[in-house]
XYZ file of C-alpha atoms in Angstrom:
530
model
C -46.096 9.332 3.201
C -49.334 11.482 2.988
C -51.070 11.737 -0.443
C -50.431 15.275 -2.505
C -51.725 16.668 -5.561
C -48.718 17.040 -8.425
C -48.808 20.376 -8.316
C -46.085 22.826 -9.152
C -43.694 22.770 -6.513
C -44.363 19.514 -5.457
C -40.780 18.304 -6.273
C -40.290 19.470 -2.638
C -42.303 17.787 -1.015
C -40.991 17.098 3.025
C -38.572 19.628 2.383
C -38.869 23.043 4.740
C -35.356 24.549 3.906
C -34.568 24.003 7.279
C -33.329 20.374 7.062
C -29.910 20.124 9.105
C -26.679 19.920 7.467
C -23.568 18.636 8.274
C -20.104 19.934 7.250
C -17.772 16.841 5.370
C -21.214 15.204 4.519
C -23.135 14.027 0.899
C -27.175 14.564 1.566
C -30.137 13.316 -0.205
C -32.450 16.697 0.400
C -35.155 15.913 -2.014
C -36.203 12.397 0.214
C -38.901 13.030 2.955
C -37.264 13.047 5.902
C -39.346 10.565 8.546
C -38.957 13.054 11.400
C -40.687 10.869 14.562
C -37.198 8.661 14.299
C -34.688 8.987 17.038
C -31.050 8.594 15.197
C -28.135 10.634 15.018
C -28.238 11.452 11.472
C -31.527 12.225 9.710
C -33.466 9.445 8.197
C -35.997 8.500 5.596
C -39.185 6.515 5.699
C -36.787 3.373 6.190
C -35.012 4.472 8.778
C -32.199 4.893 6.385
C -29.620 7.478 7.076
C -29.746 10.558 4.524
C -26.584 12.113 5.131
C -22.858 10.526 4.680
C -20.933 12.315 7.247
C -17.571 10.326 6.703
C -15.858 11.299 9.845
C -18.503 10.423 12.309
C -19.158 7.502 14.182
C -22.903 8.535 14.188
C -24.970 4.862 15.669
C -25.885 2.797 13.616
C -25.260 4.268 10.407
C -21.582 5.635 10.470
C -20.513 2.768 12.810
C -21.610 0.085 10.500
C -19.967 2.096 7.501
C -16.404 2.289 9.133
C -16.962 -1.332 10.468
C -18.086 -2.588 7.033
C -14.765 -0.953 5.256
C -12.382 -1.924 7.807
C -12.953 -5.341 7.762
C -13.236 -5.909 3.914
C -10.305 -3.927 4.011
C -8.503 -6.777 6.501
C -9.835 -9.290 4.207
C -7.630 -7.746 0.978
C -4.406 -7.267 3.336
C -4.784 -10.807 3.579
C -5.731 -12.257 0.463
C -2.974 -10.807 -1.485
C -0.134 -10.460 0.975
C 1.685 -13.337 -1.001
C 2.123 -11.209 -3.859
C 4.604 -9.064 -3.175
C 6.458 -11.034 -1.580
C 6.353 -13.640 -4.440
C 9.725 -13.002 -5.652
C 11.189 -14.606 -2.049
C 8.570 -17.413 -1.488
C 9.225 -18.948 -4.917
C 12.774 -19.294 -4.152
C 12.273 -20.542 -1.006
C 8.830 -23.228 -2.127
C 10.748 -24.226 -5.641
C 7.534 -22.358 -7.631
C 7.221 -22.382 -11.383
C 5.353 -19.639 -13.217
C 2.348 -21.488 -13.577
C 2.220 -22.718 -9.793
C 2.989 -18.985 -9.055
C -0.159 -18.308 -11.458
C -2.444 -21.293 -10.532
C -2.062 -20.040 -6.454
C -3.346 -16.893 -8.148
C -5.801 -17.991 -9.632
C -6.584 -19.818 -6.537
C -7.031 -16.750 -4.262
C -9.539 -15.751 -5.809
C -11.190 -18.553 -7.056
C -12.122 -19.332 -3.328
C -14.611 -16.702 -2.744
C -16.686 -17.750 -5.599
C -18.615 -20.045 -3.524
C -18.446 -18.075 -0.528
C -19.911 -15.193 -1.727
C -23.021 -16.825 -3.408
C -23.337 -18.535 0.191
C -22.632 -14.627 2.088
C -26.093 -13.391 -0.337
C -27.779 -15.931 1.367
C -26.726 -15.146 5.054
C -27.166 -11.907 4.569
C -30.835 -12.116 3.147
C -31.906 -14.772 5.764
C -29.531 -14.225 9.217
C -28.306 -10.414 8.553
C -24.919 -9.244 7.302
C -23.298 -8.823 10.795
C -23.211 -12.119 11.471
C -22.075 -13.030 8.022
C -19.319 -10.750 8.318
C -18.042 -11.264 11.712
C -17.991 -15.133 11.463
C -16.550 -15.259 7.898
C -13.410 -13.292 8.865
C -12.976 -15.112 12.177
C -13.170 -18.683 10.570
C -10.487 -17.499 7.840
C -7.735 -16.114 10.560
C -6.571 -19.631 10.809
C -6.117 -20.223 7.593
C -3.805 -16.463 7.172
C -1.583 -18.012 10.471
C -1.304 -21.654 8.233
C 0.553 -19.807 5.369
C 3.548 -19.751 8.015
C 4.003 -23.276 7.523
C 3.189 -23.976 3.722
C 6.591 -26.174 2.525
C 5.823 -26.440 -1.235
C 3.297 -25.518 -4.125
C 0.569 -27.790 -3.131
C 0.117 -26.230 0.660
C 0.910 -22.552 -0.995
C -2.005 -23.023 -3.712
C -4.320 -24.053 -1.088
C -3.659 -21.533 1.414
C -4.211 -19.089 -0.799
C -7.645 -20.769 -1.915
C -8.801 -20.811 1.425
C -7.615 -17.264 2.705
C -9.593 -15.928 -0.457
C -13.422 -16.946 0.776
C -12.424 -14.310 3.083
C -13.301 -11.764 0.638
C -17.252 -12.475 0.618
C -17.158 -9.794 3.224
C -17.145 -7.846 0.510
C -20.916 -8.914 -0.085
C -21.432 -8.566 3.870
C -20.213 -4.938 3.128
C -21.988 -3.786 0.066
C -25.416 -5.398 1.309
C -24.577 -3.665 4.793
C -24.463 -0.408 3.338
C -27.183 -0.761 0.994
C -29.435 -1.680 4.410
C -28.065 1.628 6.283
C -27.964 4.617 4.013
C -31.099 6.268 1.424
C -30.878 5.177 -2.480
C -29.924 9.090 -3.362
C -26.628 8.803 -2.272
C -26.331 4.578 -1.908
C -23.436 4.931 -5.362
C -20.967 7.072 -3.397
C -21.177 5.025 0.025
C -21.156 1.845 -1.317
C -18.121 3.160 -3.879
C -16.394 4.322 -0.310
C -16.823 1.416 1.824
C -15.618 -1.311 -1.047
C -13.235 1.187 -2.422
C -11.262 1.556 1.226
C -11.736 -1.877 1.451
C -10.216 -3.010 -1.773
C -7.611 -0.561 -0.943
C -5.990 -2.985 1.404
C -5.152 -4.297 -1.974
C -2.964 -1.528 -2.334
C -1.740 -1.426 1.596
C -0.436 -5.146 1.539
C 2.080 -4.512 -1.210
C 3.280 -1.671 1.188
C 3.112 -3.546 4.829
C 3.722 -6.765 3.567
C 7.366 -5.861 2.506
C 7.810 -3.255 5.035
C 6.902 -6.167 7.539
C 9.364 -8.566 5.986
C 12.042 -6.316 6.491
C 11.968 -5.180 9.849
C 11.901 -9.141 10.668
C 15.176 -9.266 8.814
C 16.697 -6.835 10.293
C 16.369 -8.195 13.825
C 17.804 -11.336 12.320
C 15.471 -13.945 10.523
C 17.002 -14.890 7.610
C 14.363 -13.919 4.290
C 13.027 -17.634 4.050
C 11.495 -17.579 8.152
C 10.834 -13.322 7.437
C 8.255 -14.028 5.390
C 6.818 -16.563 6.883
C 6.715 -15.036 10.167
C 5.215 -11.527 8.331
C 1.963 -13.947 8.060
C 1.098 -13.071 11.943
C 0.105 -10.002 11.080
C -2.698 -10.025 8.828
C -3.982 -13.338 10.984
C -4.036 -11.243 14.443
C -6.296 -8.680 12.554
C -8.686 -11.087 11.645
C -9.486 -12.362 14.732
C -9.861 -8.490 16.032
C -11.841 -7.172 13.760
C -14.381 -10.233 13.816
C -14.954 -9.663 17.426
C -15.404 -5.751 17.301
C -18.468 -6.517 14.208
C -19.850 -9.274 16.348
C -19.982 -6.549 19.277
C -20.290 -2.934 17.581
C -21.825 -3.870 14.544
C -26.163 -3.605 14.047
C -27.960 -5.443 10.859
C -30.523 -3.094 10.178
C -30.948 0.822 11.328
C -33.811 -0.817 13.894
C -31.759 -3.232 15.461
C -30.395 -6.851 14.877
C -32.456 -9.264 12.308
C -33.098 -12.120 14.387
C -34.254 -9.471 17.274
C -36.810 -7.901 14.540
C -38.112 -10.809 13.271
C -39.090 -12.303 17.071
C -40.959 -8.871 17.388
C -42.368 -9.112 14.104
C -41.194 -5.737 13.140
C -39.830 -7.877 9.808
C -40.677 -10.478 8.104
C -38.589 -13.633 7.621
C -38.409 -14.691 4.177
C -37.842 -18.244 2.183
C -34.766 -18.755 1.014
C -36.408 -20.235 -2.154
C -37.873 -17.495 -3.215
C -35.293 -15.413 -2.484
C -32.855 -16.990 -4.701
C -35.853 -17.307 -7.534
C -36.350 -14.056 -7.859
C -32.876 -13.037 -7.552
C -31.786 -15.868 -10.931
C -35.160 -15.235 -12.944
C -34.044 -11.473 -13.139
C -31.819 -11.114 -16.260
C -30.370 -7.902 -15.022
C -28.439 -10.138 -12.071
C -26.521 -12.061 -15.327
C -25.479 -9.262 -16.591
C -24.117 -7.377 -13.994
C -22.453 -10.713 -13.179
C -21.095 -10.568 -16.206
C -19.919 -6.745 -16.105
C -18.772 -6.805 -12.394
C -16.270 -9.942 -13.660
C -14.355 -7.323 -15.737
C -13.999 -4.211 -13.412
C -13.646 -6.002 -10.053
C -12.009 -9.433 -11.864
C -9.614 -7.220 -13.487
C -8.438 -5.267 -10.388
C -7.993 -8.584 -8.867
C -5.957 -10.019 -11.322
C -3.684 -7.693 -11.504
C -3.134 -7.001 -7.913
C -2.037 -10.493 -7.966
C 0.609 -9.835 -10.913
C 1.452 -5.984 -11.247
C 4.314 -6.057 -8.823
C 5.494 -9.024 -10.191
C 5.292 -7.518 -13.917
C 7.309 -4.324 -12.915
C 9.998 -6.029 -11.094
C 10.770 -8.497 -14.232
C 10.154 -5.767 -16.843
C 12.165 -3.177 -15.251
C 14.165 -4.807 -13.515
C 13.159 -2.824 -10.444
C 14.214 -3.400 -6.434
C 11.185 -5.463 -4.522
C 10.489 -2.658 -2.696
C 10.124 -0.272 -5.305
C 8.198 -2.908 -7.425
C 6.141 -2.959 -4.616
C 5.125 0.672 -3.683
C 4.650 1.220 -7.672
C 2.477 -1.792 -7.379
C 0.860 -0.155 -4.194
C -0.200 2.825 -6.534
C -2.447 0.638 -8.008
C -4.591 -0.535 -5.025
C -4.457 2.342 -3.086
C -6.580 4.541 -6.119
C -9.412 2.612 -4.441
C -9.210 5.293 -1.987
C -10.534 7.900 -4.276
C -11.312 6.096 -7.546
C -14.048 4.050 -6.118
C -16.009 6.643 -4.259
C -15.661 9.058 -7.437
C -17.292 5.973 -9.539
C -20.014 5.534 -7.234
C -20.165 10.169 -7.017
C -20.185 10.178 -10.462
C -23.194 7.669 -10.613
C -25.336 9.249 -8.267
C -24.903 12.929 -10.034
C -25.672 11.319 -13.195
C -29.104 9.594 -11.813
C -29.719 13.256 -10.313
C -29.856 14.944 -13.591
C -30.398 11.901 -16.018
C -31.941 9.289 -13.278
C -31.391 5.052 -13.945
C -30.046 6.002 -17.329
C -27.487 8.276 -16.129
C -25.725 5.429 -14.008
C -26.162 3.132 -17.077
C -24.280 5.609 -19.242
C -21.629 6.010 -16.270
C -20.853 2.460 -15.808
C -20.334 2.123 -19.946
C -17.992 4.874 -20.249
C -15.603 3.969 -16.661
C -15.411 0.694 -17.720
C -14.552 1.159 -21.119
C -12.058 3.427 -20.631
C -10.620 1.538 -17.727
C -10.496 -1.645 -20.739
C -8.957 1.026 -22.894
C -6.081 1.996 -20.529
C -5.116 -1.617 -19.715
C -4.647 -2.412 -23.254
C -2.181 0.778 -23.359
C -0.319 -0.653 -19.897
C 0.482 -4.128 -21.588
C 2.004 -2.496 -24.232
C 4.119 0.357 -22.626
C 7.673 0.191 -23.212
C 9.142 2.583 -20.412
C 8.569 2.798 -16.524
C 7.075 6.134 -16.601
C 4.274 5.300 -19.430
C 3.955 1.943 -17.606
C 3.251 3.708 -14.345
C 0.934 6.432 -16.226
C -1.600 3.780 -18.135
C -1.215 1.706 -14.574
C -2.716 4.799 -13.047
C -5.627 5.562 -15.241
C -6.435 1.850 -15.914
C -6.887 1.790 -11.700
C -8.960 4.591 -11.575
C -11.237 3.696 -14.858
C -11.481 -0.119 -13.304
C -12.346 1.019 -9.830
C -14.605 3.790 -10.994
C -16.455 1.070 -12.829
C -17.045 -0.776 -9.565
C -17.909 1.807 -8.043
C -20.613 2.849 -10.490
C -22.072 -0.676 -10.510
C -22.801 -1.004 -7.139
C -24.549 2.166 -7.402
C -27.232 0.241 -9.611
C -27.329 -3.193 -7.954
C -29.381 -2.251 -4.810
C -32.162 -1.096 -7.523
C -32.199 -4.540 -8.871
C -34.049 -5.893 -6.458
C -35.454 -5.057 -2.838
C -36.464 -8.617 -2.012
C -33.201 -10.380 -2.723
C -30.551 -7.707 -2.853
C -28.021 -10.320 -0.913
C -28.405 -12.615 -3.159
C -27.841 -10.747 -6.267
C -24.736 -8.292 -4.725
C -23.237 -12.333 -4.021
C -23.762 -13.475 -7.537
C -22.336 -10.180 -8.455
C -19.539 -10.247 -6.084
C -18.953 -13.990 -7.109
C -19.178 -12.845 -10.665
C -15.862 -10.418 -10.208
C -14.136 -13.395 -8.861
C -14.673 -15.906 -11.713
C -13.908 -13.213 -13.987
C -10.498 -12.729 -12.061
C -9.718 -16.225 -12.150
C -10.475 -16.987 -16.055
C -8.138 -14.121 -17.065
C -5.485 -14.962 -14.670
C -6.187 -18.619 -16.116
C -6.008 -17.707 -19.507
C -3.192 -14.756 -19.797
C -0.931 -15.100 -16.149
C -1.025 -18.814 -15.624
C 1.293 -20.282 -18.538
C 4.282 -19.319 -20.728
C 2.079 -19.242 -23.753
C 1.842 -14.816 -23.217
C 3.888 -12.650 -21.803
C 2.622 -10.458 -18.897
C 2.544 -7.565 -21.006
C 0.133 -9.295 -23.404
C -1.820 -10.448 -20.931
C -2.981 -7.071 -19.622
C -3.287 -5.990 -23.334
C -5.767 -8.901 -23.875
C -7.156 -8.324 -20.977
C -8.362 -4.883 -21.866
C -9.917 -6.044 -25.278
C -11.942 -8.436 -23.248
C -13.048 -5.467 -20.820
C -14.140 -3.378 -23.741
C -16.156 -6.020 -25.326
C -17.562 -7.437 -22.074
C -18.702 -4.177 -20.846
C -21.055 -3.737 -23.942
C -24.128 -5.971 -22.332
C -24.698 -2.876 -19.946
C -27.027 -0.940 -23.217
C -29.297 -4.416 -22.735
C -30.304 -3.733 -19.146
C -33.814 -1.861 -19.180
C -36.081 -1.052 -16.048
C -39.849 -0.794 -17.363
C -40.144 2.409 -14.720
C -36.944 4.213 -15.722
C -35.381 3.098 -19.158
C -31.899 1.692 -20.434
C -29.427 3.483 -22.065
C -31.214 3.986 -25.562
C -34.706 3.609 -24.591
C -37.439 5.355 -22.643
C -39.272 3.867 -19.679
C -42.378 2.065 -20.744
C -45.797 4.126 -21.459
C -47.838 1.532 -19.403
C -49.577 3.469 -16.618
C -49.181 0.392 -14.038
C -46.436 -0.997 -15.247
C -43.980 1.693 -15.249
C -44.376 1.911 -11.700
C -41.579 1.681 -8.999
C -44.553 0.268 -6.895
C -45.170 -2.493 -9.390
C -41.478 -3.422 -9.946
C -40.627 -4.336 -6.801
C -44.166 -5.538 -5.964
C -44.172 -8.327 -8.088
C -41.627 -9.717 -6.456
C -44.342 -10.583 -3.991
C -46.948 -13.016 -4.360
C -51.070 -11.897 -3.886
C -51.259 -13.759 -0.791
C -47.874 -12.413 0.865
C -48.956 -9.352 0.128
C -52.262 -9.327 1.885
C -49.758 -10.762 5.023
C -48.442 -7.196 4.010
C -44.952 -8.713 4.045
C -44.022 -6.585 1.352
C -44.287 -2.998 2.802
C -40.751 -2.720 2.788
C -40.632 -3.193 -0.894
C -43.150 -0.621 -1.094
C -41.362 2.229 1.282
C -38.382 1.445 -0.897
C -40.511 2.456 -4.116
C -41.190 5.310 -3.028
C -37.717 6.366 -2.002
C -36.409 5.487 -5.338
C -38.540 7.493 -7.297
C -35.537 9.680 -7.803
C -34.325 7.142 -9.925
C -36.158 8.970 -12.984
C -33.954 12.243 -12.755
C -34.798 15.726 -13.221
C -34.448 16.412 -17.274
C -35.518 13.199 -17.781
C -39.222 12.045 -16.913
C -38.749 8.403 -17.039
C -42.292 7.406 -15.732
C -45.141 9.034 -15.052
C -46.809 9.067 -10.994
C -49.494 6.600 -10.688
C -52.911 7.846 -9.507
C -53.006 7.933 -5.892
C -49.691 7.614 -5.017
C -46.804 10.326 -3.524
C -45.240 12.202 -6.804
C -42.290 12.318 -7.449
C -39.699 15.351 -7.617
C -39.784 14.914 -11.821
């Protein structure tokens, strides 16, 4: 990027008013667009697509998005296509509440380890080989399911089928690697929000499925067994069409880039230092564990809760249940929307004050749904809980990839992980014994939401701010070009292995927002649009 003065008018800088558009699209106008690249879509100095045209299957950008989604989105269907049909396969496996709630727990206790170890993969060998080989070595463990003949093989079915669900690190990282920082919040809120919609699209299939088997004659104990083929054959699918049609990086593969030392390859150990030794990863870990955790749990207990409660059909149980997985469609992206208008205005602080207020009011309207007495307040606070939960998600992923450039797999896994652990310690706690009701488990559930999501007015970035305080006054120090600089050592950086860090600085300038003026512009570097 060639060196201006910070003159008035400057804020446009690389922009000629004649920058192409595209109709059903989200654009980042204000980023230089690098103009010598040859994609589809136009790109930044990273080669990372500006524009989100959602119905396009634009190479690489667009393909990787709709291959990303899809196969998270497999990933759910499996995971938690048990659950509604829970009411049959206890009667038929003997289960007890807390084996019901302990294969729960299980699900999604799995992918703890699995999406620390995706971070990795994706840092060191590229997410399309994370992705692709994750959801193929899991399709045998969906067909096994067909054969579980008590608790013990149910419980660790389940475990296994959920380390499926580190794609959802595969996906996030993915994206993050593919599309500019101005509008990263609302594609990484789409991809994991039509992914964790499958969520939502099991407790439709998955009895719609079972029933069509009975009707041409199994009886409901080999129905729902046999309804396990389905989610298994789309594993093995969609693992071959990433392997073929997916692309790590806007250039081309990893492992191809690094033999043509077009990137560097990095050390795993230093990776995963700087990723720990950054306090913002904890925290997020922390928030993430109570927006995605929560959804999680309760996907694995809502239908459940409204067929005892109300004494609803399974199917209608079910789609009511479905409601609550399928707001991912919209509730998601508008999280991750909402975040990236905020940071337009307000910059870094914006999203802060985005994620605080989703999440809290997602905590909020859980605490409401344990406690409704009727079906349609039940269904009403199941609604907004959904979309304040998912929202949240969204909206935190829209701040991860500004954590770190260096070891953004590693953190989005700890983060990822972190949702999981947070799933299975309230489905430990409130869903796995007698000791609360379901109802009072989602109503303690919420408190915990509320006061977990309080940590986010801790997180400060020295260039941009926190929620209460201004970026710092040090001229260096408040740099984007120092912040992700110092994740690189004096002698790697006269290797120049950190020039991607550096292009990514400058593209997330934008990070300090138009009414605010979070940092000041270093001498003799590109200003910034503030």
């Amino acid at each position: 990027m060639a060196e201006v003065e910070g003159e008035p008018g400057s804020s446009m800088h690389g922009v000629t008013g004649k920058e192409q558009t595209f109709a059903l699209s989200v654009a980042s106008p204000i980023v230089p667009t690098d103009r010598t690249a040859k994609f589809d879509l136009p790109v930044d100095s990273e080669h990372k697509a500006k524009v989100f045209k959602l119905f396009s299957l634009a190479n690489p950008h667009m393909r990787t998005f709709h291959l990303s989604w899809i196969s998270f989105f497999t990933c759910f269907v499996s995971t938690f296509a048990a659950a509604p049909l829970v009411p049959i396969i206890r009667d038929n496996l003997n289960l007890t509440k807390q084996d019901i709630g302990n294969a729960g727990v299980a699900s999604v206790s799995g992918s703890i380890f699995s999406r620390l170890v995706m971070g990795a993969v994706c840092d060191l060998l590229g997410p399309r080989y994370g992705c692709a080989f994750l959801i193929m070595l899991t399709a045998p463990t969906v067909f096994c399911m067909s054969f579980v003949a008590d608790a013990g093989g149910y419980l660790a079915v389940r475990f296994m089928i959920g380390f499926s669900l580190a794609t959802f690190v595969s996906c996030q990282y993915w994206m993050s690697t593919m599309f500019n920082s101005k509008i990263i919040g609302l594609v990484n809120g789409t991809a994991a929000g039509w992914g964790n919609m499958g969520g939502g699209a099991t407790q439709l299939l998955m009895p719609i499925v079972f029933d069509i088997i009975g009707r041409a004659g199994a009886t409901p104990f080999t129905a729902w067994r046999i309804a396990f083929f389905i989610p298994g054959w789309l594993h093995i699918i969609m693992g071959i069409m990433v392997l073929t049609l997916g692309q790590d990086l806007p250039d081309g593969n990893l492992g191809a880039l690094q033999k043509k030392g077009e990137v560097a390859k990095d050390e795993f150990r230093k990776v995963l230092w700087y990723a720990i030794t950054n306090y913002r990863t904890w925290i997020f870990v922390l928030l993430y564990g109570y927006s995605m955790g929560v959804e999680l749990s309760t996907d694995n207990v809502i239908a459940e809760y409204f067929y005892d409660r109300f004494n609803l059909k399974l199917h209608t149980a079910g789609l009511i249940a479905a409601t609550f997985g399928m707001a991912n469609f919209l509730a998601r992206p508008f999280g991750g929307f909402v975040s990236d208008r905020a940071a337009r205005y307000f910059g870094m602080r914006g999203r802060l004050w985005t994620l605080w207020i989703l999440q809290t009011l997602g905590g909020v309207f859980c605490i409401w749904l344990g406690r409704a007495s009727t079906l349609p307040v039940a269904i009403t606070a199941m609604i907004l809980f959904s979309v304040g939960a998912q929202a949240a998600c969204g909206a935190t992923f829209g701040i991860i990839p500004f954590i770190s450039r260096r070891s953004l797999g590693i953190i989005s896994g700890l983060t990822g992980a972190g949702g999981n652990f947070g799933s299975g310690l309230t489905q430990l706690v409130f869903f796995s014994s007698s000791a609360f009701s379901t109802g009072t488990g989602l109503s303690f559930m919420g408190v915990m939401i509320v006061c977990c999501t309080l940590p986010v007015t801790l997180v400060h970035f020295p260039q941009w701010g926190s929620m209460f305080l201004p970026a710092s006054q040090h001229v260096e120090k408040s740099t984007e070009e120092f912040y992700y600089g110092s994740e690189w050592t004096e002698e790697e950086k006269q290797k120049g292995l950190h020039q991607q860090s550096i292009k990514f600085a400058e593209n997330s300038r934008s990070e300090r927002g138009r009414r605010v003026a979070s940092a000041p512009t270093p001498p003799n570097t590109t200003p910034s649009h503030v």
